[in-house]
PDB file of C-alpha atoms in Angstrom:
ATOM      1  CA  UNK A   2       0.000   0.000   0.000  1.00  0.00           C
ATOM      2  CA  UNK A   3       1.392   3.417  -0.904  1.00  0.00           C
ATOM      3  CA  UNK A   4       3.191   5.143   2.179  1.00  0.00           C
ATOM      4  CA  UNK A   5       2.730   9.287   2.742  1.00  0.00           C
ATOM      5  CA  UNK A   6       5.249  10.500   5.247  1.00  0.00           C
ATOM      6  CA  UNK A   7       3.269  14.063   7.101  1.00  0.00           C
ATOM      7  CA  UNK A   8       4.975  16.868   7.934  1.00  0.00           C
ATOM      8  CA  UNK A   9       2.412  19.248  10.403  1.00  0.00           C
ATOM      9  CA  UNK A  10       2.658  22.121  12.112  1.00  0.00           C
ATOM     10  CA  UNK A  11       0.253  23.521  15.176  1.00  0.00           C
ATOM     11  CA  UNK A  12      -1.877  26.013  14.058  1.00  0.00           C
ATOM     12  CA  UNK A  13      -2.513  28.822  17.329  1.00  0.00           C
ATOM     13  CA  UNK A  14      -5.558  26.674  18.231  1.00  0.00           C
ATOM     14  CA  UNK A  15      -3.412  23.234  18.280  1.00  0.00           C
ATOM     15  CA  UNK A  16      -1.141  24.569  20.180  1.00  0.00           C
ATOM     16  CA  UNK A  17      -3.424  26.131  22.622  1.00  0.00           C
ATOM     17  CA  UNK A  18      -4.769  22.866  23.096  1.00  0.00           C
ATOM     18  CA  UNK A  19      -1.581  21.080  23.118  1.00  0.00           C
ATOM     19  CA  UNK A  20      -2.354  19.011  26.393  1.00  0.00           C
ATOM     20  CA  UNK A  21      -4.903  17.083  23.998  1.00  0.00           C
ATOM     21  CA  UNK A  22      -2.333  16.022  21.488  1.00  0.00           C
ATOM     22  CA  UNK A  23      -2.142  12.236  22.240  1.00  0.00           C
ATOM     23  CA  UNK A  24      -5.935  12.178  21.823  1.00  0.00           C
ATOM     24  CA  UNK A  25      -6.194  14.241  18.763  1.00  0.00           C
ATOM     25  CA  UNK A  26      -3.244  11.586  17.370  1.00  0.00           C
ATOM     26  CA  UNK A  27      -5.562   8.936  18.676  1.00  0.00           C
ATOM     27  CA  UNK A  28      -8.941   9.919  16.997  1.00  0.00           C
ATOM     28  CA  UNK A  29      -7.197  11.048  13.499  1.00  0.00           C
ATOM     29  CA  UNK A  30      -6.045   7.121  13.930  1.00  0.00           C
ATOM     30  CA  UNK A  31      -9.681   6.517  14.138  1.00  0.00           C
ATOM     31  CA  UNK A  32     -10.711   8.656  11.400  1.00  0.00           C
ATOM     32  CA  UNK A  33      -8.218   7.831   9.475  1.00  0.00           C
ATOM     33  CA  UNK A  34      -9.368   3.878   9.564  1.00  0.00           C
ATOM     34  CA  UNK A  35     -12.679   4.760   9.023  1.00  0.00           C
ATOM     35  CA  UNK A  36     -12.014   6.027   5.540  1.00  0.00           C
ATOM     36  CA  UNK A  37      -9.377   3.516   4.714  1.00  0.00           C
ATOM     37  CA  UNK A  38      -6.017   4.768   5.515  1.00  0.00           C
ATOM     38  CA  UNK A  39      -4.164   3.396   8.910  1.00  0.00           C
ATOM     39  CA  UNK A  40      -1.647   5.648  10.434  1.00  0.00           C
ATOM     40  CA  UNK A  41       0.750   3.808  10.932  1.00  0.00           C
ATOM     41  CA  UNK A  42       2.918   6.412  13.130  1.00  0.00           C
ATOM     42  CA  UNK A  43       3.098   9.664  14.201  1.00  0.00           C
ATOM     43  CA  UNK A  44       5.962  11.826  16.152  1.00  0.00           C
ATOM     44  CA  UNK A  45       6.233  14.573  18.124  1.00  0.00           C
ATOM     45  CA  UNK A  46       9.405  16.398  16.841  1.00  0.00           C
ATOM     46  CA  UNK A  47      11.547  19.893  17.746  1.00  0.00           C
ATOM     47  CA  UNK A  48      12.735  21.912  15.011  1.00  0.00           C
ATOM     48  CA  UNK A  49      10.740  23.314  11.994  1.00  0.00           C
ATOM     49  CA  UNK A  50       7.715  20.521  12.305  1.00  0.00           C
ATOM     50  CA  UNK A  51       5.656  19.931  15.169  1.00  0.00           C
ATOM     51  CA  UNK A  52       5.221  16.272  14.500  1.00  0.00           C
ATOM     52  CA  UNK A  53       5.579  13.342  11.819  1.00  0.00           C
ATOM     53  CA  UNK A  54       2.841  11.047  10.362  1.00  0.00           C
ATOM     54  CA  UNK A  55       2.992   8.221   8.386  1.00  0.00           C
ATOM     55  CA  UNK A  56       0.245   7.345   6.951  1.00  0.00           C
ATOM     56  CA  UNK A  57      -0.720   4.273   4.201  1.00  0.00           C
ATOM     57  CA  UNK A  58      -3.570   4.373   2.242  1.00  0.00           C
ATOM     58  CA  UNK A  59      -4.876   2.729  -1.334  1.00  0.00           C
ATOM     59  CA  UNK A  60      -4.638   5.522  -3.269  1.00  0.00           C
ATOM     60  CA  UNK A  61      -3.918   9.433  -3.176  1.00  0.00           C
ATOM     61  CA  UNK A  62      -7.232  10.173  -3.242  1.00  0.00           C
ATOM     62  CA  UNK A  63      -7.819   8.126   0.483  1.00  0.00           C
ATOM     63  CA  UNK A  64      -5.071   9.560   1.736  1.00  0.00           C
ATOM     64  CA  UNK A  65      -6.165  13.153   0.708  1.00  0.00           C
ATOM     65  CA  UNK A  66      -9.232  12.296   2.293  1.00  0.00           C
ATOM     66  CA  UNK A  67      -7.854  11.305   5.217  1.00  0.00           C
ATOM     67  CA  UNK A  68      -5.410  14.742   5.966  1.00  0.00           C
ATOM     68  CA  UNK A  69      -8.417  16.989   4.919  1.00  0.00           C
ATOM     69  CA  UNK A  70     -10.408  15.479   7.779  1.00  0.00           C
ATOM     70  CA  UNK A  71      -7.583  15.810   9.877  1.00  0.00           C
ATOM     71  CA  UNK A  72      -6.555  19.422   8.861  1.00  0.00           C
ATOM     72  CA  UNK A  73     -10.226  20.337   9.140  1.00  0.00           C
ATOM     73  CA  UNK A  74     -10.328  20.248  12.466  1.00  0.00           C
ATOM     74  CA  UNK A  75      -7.946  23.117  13.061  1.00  0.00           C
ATOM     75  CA  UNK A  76      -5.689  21.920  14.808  1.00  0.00           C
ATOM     76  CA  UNK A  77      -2.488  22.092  12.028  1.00  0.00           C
ATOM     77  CA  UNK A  78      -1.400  22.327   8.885  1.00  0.00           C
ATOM     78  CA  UNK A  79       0.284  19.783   7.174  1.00  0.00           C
ATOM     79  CA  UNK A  80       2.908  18.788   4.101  1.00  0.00           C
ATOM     80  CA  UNK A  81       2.173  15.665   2.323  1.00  0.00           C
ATOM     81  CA  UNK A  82       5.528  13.741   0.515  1.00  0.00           C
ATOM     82  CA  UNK A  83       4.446  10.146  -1.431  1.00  0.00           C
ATOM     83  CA  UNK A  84       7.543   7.897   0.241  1.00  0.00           C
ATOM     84  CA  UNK A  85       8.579   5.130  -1.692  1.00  0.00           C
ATOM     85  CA  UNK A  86       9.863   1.716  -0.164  1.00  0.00           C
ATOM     86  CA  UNK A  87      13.231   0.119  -1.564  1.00  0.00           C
ATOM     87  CA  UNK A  88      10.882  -2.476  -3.677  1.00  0.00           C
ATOM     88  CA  UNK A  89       9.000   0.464  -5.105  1.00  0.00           C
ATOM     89  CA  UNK A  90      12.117   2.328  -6.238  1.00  0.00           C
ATOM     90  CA  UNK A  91      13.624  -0.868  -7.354  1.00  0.00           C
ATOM     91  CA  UNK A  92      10.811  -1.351  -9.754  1.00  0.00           C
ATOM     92  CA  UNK A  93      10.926   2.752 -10.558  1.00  0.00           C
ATOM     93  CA  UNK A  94      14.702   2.450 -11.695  1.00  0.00           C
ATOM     94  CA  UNK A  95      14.185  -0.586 -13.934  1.00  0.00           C
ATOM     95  CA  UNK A  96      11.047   1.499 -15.848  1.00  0.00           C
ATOM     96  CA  UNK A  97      13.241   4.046 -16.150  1.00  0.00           C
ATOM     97  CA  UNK A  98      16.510   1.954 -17.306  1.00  0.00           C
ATOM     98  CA  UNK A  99      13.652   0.892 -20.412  1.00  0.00           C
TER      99      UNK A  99
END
């Protein structure tokens, strides 16, 4: 299953509310389930993010799905990057080598 790695940020009101951040982690989890995705981590991290997600879902469109409900909220903002595994790339290189 494709693999999105997160990058979010607080917004005033997530940070504000910061003391509910294991639960808000928790129910996007949830959420996240609900429409087909599975987060499969997330991390809370110092320096120009506020925490890491990664996320697996069918398709881009599920996953989209699945960070709009989650950025809806207004909690953060968030930077989506498709990750690749090593079998993935392996079978990107030998497209590419024709």
């Amino acid at each position: 299953m494709p693999t999105y790695i997160t990058l979010l940020n607080w917004t005033d009101q997530g940070v504000r509310d910061y003391k509910d951040t294991a639960k808000r982690a928790e129910t996007f989890g949830a959420a996240a389930q609900k429409i087909g995705a599975k987060l499969l981590n997330i991390y809370w991290t110092v320096g120009p993010y506020d925490l890491v997600a990664v996320v697996e879902a069918p398709d881009d469109e599920t996953a989209t799905a699945a960070l709009l409900h989650l950025g809806g909220v207004g909690n953060i903002r968030s930077t989506t990057l498709r990750a690749f595994g090593q079998g993935e790339m392996e079978r990107i290189i030998a497209k590419a080598a024709g």
